[in-house]
XYZ file of N, CA, C and O in Angstrom:
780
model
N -20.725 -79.554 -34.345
C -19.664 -78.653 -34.686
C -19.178 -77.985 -33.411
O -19.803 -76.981 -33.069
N -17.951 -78.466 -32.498
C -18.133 -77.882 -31.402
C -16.492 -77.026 -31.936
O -15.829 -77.480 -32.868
N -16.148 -76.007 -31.295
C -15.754 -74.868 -31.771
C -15.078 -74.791 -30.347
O -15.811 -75.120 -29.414
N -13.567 -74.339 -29.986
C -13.321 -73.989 -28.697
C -13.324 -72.963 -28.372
O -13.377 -72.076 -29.224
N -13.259 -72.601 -26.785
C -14.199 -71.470 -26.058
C -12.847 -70.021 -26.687
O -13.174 -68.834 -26.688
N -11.274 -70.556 -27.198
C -10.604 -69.951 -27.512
C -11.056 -69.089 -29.312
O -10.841 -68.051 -29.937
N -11.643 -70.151 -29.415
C -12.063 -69.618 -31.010
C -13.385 -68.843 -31.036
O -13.759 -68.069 -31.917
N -14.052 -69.207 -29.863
C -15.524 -68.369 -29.305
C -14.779 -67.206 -28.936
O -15.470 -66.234 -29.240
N -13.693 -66.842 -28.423
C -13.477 -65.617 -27.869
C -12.412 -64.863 -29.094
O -12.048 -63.713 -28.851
N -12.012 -65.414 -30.168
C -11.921 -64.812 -31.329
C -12.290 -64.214 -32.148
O -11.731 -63.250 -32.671
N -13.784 -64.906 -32.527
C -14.760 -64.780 -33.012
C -15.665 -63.409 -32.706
O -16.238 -62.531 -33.351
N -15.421 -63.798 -31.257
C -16.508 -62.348 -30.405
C -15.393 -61.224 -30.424
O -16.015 -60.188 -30.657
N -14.025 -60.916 -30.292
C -13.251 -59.979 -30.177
C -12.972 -59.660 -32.010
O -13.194 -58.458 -32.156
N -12.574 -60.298 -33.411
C -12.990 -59.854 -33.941
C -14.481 -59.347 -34.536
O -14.727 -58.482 -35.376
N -15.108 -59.960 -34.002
C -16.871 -58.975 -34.148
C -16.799 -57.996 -33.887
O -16.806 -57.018 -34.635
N -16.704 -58.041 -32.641
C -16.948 -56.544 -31.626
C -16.104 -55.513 -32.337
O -16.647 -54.471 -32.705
N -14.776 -55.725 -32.568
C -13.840 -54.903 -33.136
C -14.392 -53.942 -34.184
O -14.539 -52.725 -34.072
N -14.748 -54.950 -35.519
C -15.118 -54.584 -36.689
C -16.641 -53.293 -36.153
O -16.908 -52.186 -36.622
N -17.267 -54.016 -35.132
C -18.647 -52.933 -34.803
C -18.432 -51.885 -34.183
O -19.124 -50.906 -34.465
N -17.255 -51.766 -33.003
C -17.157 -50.959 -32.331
C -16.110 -49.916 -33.314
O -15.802 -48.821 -32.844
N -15.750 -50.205 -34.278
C -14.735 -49.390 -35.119
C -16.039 -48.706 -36.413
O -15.683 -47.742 -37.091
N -17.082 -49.140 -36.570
C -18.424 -48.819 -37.774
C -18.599 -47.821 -36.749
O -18.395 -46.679 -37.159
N -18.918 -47.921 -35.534
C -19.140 -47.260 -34.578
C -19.339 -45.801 -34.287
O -20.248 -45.008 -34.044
N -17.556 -45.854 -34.487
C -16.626 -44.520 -34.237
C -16.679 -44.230 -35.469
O -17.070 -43.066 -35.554
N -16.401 -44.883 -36.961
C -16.566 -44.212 -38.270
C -17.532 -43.735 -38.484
O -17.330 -42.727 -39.162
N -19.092 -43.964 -38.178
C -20.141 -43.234 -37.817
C -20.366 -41.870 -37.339
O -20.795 -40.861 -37.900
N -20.001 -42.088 -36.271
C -20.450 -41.259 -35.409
C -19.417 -39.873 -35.480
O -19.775 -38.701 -35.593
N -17.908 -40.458 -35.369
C -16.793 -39.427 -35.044
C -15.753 -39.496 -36.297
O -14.551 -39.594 -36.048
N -16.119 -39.455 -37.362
C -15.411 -39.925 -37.899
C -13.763 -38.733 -38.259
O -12.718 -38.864 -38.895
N -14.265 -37.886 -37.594
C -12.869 -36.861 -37.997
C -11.820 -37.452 -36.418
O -10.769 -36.854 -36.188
N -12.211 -38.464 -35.604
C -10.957 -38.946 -34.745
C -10.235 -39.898 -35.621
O -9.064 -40.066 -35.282
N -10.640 -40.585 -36.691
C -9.702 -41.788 -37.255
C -8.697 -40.577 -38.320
O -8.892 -39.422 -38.700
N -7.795 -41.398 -38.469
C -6.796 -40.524 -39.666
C -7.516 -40.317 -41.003
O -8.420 -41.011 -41.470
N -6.752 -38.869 -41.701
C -7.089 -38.653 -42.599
C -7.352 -39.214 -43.817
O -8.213 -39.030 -44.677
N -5.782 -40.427 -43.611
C -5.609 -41.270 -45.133
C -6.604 -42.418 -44.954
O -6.531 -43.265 -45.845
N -7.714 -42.682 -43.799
C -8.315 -43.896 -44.047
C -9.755 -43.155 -44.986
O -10.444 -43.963 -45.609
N -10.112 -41.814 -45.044
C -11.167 -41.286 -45.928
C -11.060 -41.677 -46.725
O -10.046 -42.346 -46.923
N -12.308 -41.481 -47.999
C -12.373 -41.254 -49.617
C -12.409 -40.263 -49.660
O -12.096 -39.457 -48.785
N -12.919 -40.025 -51.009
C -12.224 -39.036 -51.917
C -13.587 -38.093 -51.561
O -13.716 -36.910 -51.876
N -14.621 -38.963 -50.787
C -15.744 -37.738 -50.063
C -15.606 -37.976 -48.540
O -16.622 -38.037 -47.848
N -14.813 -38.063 -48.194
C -14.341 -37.803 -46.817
C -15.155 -38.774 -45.581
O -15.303 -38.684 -44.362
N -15.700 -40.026 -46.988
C -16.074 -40.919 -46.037
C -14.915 -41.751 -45.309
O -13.717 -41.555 -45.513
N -15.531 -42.872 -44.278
C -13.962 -43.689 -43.684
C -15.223 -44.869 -43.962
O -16.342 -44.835 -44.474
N -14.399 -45.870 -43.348
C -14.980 -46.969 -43.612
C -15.773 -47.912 -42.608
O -15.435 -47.948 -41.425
N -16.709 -48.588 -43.032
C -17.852 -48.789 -42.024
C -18.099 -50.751 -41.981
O -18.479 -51.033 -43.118
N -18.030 -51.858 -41.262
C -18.113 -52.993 -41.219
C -19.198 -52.904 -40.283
O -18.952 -53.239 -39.125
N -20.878 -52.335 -40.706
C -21.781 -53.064 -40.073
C -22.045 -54.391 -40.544
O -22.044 -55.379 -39.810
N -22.372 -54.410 -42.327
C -22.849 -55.633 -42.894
C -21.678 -57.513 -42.394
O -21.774 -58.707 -42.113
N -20.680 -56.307 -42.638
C -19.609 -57.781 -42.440
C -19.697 -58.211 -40.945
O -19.512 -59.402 -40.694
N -19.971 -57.323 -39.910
C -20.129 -57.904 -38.575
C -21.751 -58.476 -38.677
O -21.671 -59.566 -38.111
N -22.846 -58.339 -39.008
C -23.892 -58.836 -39.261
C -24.415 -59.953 -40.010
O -25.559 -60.380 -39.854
N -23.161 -60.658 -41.224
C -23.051 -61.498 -41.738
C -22.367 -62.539 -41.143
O -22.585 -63.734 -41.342
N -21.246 -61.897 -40.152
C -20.746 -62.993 -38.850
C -21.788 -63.448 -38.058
O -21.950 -64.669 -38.065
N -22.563 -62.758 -37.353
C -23.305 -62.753 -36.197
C -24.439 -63.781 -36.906
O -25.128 -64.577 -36.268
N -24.479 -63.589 -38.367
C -25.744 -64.494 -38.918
C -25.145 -66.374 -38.724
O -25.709 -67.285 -38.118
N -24.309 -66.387 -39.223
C -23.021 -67.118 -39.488
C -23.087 -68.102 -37.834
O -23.461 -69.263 -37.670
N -22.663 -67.280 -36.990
C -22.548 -67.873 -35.693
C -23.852 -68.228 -35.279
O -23.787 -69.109 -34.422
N -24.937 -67.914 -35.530
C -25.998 -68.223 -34.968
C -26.841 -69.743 -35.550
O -27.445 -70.614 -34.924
N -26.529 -69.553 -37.137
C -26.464 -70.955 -37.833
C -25.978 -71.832 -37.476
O -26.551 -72.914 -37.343
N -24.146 -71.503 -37.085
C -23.418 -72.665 -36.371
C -23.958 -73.062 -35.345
O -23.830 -74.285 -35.283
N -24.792 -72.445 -34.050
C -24.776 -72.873 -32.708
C -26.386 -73.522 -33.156
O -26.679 -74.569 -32.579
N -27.419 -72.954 -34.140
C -28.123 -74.194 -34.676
C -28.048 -75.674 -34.993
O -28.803 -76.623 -34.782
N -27.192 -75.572 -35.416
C -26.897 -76.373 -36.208
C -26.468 -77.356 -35.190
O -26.839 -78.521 -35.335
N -25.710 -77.023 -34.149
C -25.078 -77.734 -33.141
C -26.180 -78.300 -32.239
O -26.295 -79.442 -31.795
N -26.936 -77.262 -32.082
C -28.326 -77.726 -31.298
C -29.149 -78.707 -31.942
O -29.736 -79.604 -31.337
N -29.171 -78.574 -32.826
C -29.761 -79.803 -33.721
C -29.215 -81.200 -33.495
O -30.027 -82.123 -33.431
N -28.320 -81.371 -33.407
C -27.215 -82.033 -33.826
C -27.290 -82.901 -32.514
O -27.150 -84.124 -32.513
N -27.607 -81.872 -31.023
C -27.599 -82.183 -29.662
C -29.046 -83.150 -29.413
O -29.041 -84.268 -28.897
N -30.088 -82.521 -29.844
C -31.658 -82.644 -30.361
C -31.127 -84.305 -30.978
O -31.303 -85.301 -30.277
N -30.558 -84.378 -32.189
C -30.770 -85.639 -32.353
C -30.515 -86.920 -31.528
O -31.286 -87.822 -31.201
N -29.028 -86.703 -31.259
C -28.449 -87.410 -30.220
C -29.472 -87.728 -29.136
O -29.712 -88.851 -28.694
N -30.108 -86.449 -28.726
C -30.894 -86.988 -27.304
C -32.160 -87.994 -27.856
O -32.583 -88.779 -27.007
N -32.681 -88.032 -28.951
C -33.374 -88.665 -29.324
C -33.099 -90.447 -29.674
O -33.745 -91.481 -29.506
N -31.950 -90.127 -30.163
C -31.267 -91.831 -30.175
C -30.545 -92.387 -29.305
O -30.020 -93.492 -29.438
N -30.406 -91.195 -27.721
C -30.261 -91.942 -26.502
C -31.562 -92.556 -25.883
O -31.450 -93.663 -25.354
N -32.615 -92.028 -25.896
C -34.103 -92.166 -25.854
C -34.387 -93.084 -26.242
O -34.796 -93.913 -25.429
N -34.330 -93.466 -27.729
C -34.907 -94.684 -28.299
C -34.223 -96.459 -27.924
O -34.686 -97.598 -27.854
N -32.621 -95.652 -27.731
C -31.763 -96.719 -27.174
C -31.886 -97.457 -25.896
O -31.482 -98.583 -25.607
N -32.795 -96.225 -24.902
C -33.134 -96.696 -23.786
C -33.883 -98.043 -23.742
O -33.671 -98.848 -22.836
N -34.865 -98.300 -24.852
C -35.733 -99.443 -25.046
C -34.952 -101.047 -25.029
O -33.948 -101.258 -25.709
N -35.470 -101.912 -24.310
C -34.906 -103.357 -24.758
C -34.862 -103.282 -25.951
O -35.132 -102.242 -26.552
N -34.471 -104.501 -26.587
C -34.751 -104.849 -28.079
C -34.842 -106.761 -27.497
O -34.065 -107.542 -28.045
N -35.465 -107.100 -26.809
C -35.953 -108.120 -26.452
C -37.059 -108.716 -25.494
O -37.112 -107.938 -24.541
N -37.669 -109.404 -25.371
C -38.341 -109.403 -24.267
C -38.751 -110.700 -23.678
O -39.150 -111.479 -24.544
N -38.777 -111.203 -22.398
C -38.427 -112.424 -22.124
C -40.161 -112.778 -22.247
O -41.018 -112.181 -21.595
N -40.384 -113.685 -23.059
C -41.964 -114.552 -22.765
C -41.907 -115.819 -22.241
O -41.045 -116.694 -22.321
N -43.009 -115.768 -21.675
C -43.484 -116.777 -20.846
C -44.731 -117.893 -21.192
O -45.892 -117.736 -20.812
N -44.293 -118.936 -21.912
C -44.957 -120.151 -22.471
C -45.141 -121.147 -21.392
O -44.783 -121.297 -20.223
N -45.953 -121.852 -22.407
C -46.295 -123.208 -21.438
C -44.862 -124.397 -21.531
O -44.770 -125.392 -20.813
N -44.135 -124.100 -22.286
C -42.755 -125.072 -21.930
C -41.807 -124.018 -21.485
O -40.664 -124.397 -21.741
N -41.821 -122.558 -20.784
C -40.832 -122.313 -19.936
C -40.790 -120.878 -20.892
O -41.454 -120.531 -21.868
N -39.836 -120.313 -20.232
C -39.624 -118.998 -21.273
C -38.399 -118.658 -22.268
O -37.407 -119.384 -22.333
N -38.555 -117.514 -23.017
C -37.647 -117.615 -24.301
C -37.601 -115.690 -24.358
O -38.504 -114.891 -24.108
N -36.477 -115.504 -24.695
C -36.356 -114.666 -25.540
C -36.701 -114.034 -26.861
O -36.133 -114.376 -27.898
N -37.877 -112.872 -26.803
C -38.066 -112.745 -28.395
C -37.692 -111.364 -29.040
O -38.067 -110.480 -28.268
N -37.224 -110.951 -29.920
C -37.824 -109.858 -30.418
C -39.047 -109.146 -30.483
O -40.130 -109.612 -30.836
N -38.779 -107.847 -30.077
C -40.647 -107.300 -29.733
C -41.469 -107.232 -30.714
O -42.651 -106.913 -30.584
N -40.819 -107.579 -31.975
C -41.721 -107.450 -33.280
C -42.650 -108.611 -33.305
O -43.687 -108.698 -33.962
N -42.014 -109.696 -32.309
C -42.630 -111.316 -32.472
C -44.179 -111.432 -31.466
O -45.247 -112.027 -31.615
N -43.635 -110.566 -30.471
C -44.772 -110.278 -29.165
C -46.230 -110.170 -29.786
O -46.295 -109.477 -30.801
N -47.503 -110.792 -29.302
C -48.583 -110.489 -29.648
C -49.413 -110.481 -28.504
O -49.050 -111.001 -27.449
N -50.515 -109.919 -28.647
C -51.855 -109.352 -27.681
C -51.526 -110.797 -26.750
O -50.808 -111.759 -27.024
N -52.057 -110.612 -25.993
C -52.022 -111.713 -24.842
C -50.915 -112.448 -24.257
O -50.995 -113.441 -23.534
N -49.806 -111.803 -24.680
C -48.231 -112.578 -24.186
C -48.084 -112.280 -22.688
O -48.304 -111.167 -22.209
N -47.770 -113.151 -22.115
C -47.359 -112.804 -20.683
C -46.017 -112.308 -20.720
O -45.338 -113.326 -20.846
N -45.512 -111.658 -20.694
C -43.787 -111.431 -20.053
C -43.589 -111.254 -18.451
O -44.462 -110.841 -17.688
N -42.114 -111.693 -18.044
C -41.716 -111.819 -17.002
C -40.668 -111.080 -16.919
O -39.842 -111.351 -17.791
N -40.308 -110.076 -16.066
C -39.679 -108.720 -15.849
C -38.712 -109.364 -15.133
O -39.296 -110.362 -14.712
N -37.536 -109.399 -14.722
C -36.476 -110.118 -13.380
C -35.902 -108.340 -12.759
O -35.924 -107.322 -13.451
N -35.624 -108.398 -11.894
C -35.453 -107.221 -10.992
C -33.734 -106.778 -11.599
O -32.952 -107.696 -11.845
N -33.387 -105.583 -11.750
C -32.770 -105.112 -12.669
C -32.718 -105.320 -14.549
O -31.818 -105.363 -15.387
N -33.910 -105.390 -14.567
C -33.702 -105.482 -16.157
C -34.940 -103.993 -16.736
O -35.648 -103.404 -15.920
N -34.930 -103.758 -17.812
C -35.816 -102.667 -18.049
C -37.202 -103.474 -18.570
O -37.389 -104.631 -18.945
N -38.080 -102.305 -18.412
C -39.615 -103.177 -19.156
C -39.622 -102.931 -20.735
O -39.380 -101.963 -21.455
N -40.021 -104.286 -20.944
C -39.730 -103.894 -22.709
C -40.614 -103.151 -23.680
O -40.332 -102.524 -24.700
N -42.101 -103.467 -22.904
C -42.981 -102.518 -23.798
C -43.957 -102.079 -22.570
O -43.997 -102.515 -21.420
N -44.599 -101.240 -23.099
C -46.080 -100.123 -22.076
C -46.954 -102.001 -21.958
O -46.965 -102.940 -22.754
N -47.671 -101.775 -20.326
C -48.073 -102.840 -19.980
C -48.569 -102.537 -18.937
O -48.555 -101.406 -18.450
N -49.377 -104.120 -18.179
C -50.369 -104.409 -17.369
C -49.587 -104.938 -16.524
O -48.568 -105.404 -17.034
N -49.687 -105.051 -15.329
C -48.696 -105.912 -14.171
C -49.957 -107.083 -14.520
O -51.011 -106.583 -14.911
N -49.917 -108.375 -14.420
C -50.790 -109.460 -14.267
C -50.570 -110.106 -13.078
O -51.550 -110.652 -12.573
N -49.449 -110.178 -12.474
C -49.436 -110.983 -11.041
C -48.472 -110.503 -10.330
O -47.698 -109.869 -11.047
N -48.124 -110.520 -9.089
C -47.105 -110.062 -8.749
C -47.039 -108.706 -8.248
O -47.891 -107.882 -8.583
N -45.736 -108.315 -7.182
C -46.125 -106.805 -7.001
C -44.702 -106.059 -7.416
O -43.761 -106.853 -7.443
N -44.315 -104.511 -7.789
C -42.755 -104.770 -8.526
C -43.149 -103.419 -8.007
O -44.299 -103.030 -7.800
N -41.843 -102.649 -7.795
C -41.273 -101.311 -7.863
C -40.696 -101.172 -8.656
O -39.798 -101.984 -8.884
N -40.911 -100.057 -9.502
C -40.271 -99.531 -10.686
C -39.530 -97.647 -10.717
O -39.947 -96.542 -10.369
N -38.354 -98.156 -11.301
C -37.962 -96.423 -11.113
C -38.112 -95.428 -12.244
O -37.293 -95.173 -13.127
N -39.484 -94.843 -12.020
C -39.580 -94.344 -13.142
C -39.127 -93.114 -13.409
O -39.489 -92.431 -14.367
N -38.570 -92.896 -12.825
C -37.460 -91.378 -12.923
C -37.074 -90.582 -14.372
O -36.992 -89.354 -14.424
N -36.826 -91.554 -15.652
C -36.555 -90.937 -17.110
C -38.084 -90.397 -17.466
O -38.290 -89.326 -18.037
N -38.967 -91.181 -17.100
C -40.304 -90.392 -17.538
C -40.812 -89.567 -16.719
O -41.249 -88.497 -17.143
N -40.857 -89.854 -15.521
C -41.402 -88.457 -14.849
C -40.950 -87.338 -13.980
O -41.513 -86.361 -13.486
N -39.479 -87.919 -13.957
C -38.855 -87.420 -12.922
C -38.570 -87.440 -11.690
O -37.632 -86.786 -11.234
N -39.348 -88.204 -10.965
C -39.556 -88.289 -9.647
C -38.308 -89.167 -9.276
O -37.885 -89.919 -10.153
N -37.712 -89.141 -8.117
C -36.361 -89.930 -8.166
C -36.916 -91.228 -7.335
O -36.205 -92.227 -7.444
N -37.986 -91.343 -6.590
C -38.041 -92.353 -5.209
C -38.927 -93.577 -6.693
O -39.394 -93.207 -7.771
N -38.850 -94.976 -6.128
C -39.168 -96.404 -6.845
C -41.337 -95.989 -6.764
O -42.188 -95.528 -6.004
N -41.214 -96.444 -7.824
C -42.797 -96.381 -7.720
C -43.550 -97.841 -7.695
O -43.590 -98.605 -8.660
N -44.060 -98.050 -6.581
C -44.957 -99.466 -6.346
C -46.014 -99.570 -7.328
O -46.994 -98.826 -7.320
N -45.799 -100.592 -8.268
C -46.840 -100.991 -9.023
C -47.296 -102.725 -8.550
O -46.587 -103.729 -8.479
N -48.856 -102.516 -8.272
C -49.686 -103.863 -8.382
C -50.320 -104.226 -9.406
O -50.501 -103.511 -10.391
N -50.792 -105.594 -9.244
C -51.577 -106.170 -10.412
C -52.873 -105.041 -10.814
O -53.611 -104.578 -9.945
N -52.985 -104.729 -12.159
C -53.639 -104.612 -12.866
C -53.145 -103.113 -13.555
O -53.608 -102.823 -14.658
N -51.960 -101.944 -12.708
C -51.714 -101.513 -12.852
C -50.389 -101.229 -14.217
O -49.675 -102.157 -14.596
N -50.305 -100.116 -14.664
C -49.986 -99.724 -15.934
C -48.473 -99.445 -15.842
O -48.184 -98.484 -15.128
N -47.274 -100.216 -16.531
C -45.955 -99.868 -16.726
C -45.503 -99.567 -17.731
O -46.030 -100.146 -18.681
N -44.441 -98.643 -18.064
C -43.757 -97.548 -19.362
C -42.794 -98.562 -19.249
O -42.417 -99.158 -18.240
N -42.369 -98.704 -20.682
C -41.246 -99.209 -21.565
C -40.087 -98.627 -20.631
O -40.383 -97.920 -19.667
N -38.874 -98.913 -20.912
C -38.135 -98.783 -20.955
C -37.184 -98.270 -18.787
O -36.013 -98.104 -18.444
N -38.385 -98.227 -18.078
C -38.350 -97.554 -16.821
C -37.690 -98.914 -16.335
O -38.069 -100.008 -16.751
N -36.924 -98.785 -15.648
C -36.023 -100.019 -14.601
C -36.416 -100.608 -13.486
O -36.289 -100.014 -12.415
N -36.917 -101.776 -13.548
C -37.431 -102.702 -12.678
C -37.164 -103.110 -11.733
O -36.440 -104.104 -11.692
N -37.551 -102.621 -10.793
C -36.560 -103.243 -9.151
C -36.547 -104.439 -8.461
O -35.703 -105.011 -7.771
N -38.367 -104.832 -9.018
C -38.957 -105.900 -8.501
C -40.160 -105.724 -9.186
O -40.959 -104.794 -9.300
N -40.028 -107.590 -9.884
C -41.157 -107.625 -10.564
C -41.412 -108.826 -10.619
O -40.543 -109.623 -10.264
N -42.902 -109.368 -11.161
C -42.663 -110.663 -11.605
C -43.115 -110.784 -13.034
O -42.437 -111.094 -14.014
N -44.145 -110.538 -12.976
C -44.835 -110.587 -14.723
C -45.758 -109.439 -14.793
O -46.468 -109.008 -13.885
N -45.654 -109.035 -15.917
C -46.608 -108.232 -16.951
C -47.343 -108.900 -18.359
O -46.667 -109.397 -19.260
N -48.031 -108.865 -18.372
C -48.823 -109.021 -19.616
C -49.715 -108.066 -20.305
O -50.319 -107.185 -19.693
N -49.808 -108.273 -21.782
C -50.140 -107.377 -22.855
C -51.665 -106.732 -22.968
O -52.628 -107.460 -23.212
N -51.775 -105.562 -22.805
C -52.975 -105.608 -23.262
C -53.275 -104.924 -24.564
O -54.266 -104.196 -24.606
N -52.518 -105.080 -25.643
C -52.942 -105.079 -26.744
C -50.978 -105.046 -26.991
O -50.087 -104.824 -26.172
N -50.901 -105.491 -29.006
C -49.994 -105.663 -29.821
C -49.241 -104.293 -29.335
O -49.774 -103.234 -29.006
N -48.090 -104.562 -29.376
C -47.150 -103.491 -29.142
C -46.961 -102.883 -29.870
O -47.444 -103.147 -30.971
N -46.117 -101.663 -29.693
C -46.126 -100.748 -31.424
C -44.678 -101.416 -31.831
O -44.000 -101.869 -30.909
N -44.244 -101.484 -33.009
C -42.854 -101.775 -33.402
C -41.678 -101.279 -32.574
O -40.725 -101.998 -32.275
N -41.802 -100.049 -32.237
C -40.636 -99.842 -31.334
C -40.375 -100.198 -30.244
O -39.326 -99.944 -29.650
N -41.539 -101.006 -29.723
C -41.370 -101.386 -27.996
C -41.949 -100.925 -27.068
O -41.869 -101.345 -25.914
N -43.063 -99.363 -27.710
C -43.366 -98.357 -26.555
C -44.087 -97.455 -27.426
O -43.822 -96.992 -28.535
N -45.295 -97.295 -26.456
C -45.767 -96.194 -27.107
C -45.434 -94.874 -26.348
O -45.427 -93.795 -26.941
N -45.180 -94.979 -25.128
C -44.680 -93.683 -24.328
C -43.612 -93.044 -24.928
O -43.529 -91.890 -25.347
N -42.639 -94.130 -24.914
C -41.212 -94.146 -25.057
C -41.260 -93.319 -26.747
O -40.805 -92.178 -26.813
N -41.576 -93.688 -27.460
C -41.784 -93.637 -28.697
C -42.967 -92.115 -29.319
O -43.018 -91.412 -30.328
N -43.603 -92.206 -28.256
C -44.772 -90.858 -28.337
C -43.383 -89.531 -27.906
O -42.947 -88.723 -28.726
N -42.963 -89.634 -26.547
C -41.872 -88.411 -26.555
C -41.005 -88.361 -27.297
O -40.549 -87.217 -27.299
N -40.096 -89.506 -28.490
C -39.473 -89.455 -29.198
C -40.341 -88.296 -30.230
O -40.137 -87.100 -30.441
N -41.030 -88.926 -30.568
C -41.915 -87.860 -32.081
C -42.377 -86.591 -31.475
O -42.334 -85.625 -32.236
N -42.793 -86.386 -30.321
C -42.856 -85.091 -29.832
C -41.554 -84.564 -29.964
O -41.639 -83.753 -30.886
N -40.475 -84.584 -29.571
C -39.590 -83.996 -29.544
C -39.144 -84.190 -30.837
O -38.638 -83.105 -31.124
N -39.067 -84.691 -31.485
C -38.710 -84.637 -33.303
C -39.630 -83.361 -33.917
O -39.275 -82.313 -34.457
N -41.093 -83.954 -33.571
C -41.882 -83.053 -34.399
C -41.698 -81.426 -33.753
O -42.028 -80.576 -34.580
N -41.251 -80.896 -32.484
C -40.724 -79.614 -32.158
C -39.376 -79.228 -32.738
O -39.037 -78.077 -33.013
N -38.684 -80.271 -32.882
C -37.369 -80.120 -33.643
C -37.620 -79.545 -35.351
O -36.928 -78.822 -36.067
N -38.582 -80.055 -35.517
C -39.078 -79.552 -36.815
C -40.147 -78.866 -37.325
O -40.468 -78.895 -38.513
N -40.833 -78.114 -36.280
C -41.501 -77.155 -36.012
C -41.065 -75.639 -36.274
O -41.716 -74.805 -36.903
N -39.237 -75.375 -35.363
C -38.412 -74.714 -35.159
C -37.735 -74.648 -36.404
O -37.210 -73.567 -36.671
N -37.620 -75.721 -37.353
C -36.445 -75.406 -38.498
C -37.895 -74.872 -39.438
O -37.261 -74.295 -40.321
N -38.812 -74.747 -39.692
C -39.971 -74.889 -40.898
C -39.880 -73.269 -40.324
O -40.044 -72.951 -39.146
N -39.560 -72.269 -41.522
C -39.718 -70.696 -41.459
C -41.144 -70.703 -41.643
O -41.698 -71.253 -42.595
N -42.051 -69.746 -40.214
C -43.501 -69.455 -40.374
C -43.656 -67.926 -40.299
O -44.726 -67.336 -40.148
N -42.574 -67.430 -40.411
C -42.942 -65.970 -40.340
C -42.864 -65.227 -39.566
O -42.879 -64.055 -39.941
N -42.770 -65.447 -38.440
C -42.612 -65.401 -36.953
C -41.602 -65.879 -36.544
O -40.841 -66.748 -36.969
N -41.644 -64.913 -35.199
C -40.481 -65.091 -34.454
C -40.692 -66.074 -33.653
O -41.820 -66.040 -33.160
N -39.596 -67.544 -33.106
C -40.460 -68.455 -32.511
C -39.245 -68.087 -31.004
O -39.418 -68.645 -29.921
């Protein structure tokens, strides 16, 4: 729900208005005119209605955050191949990662991503693992050493499995997805507390 910064500054100038006018009916109320009293010489007061805005806006920019929350999550998951090249005894093939089993060799080619969490088996490859850890410089991985899904391959030759992959391609990849889901829904579940 994105809202422009013109309607954000509407929004906040009638707020403020309505509060800063409860304000003065409060406090001073013999500066406003006579005819805005009742008939007990009250005037009139918009705390609740500015407090029912302010509730209002805070839902919306939830809601939006949520909304942001998901997205980043199905850029995340998108990051993953949805293929992965194996390596047989008549040459290699393209499979779906659902097809992959314990002991598959795969072969990485330099610009392509890694398709699932893995073992280097031969070969020596730099990988940029920058989406997972941040670090911006290529990280040298050798044989026997451990590679994340989805991190971009600079140089590689093969990886192989050491155990069935999870359905999505990754358990890294796929572990920060549900972390960040399950905080996403941590935050909406009312505990009583202020979070």
């Amino acid at each position: 729900m994105n809202r422009s910064p013109n309607m954000w500054t509407l929004i906040a100038l009638g707020t403020g208005a309505a509060y800063l006018f409860s304000i003065v009916s409060l406090l001073f109320p013999g500066l406003l005119p006579a005819q805005m009293q009742d008939g007990m010489g009250m005037t009139p007061m918009y705390f609740e209605t500015t407090a029912v805005i302010l509730v209002l806006i805070g839902q919306v920019m939830d809601l939006a955050a949520r909304e942001r929350t998901g997205d980043a999550i199905r850029a995340l998951m998108d990051l993953a191949p949805k293929t992965a090249r194996r390596v047989t005894d008549s040459g290699e093939e393209d499979v779906p990662l659902d097809q992959l089993r314990s002991g598959d060799v795969l072969r990485v080619r330099p610009g392509e991503s890694i398709a699932v969490d893995d073992v280097v088996t031969g070969g020596r490859s730099s990988v940029d693992e920058s989406m997972i850890t941040g670090e911006p410089v290529p990280v040298e991985k050798v044989e026997a050493e451990t590679v994340t899904c989805a991190v971009l391959c600079l140089c590689c030759r093969r990886v192989g499995h050491r155990q069935c992959p999870a359905p999505a391609g990754s358990q890294a990849l796929t572990g920060a997805a549900h972390s960040v889901y399950a905080c996403r829904r941590a935050v909406l579940r009312p505990t009583g507390g202020i979070i």
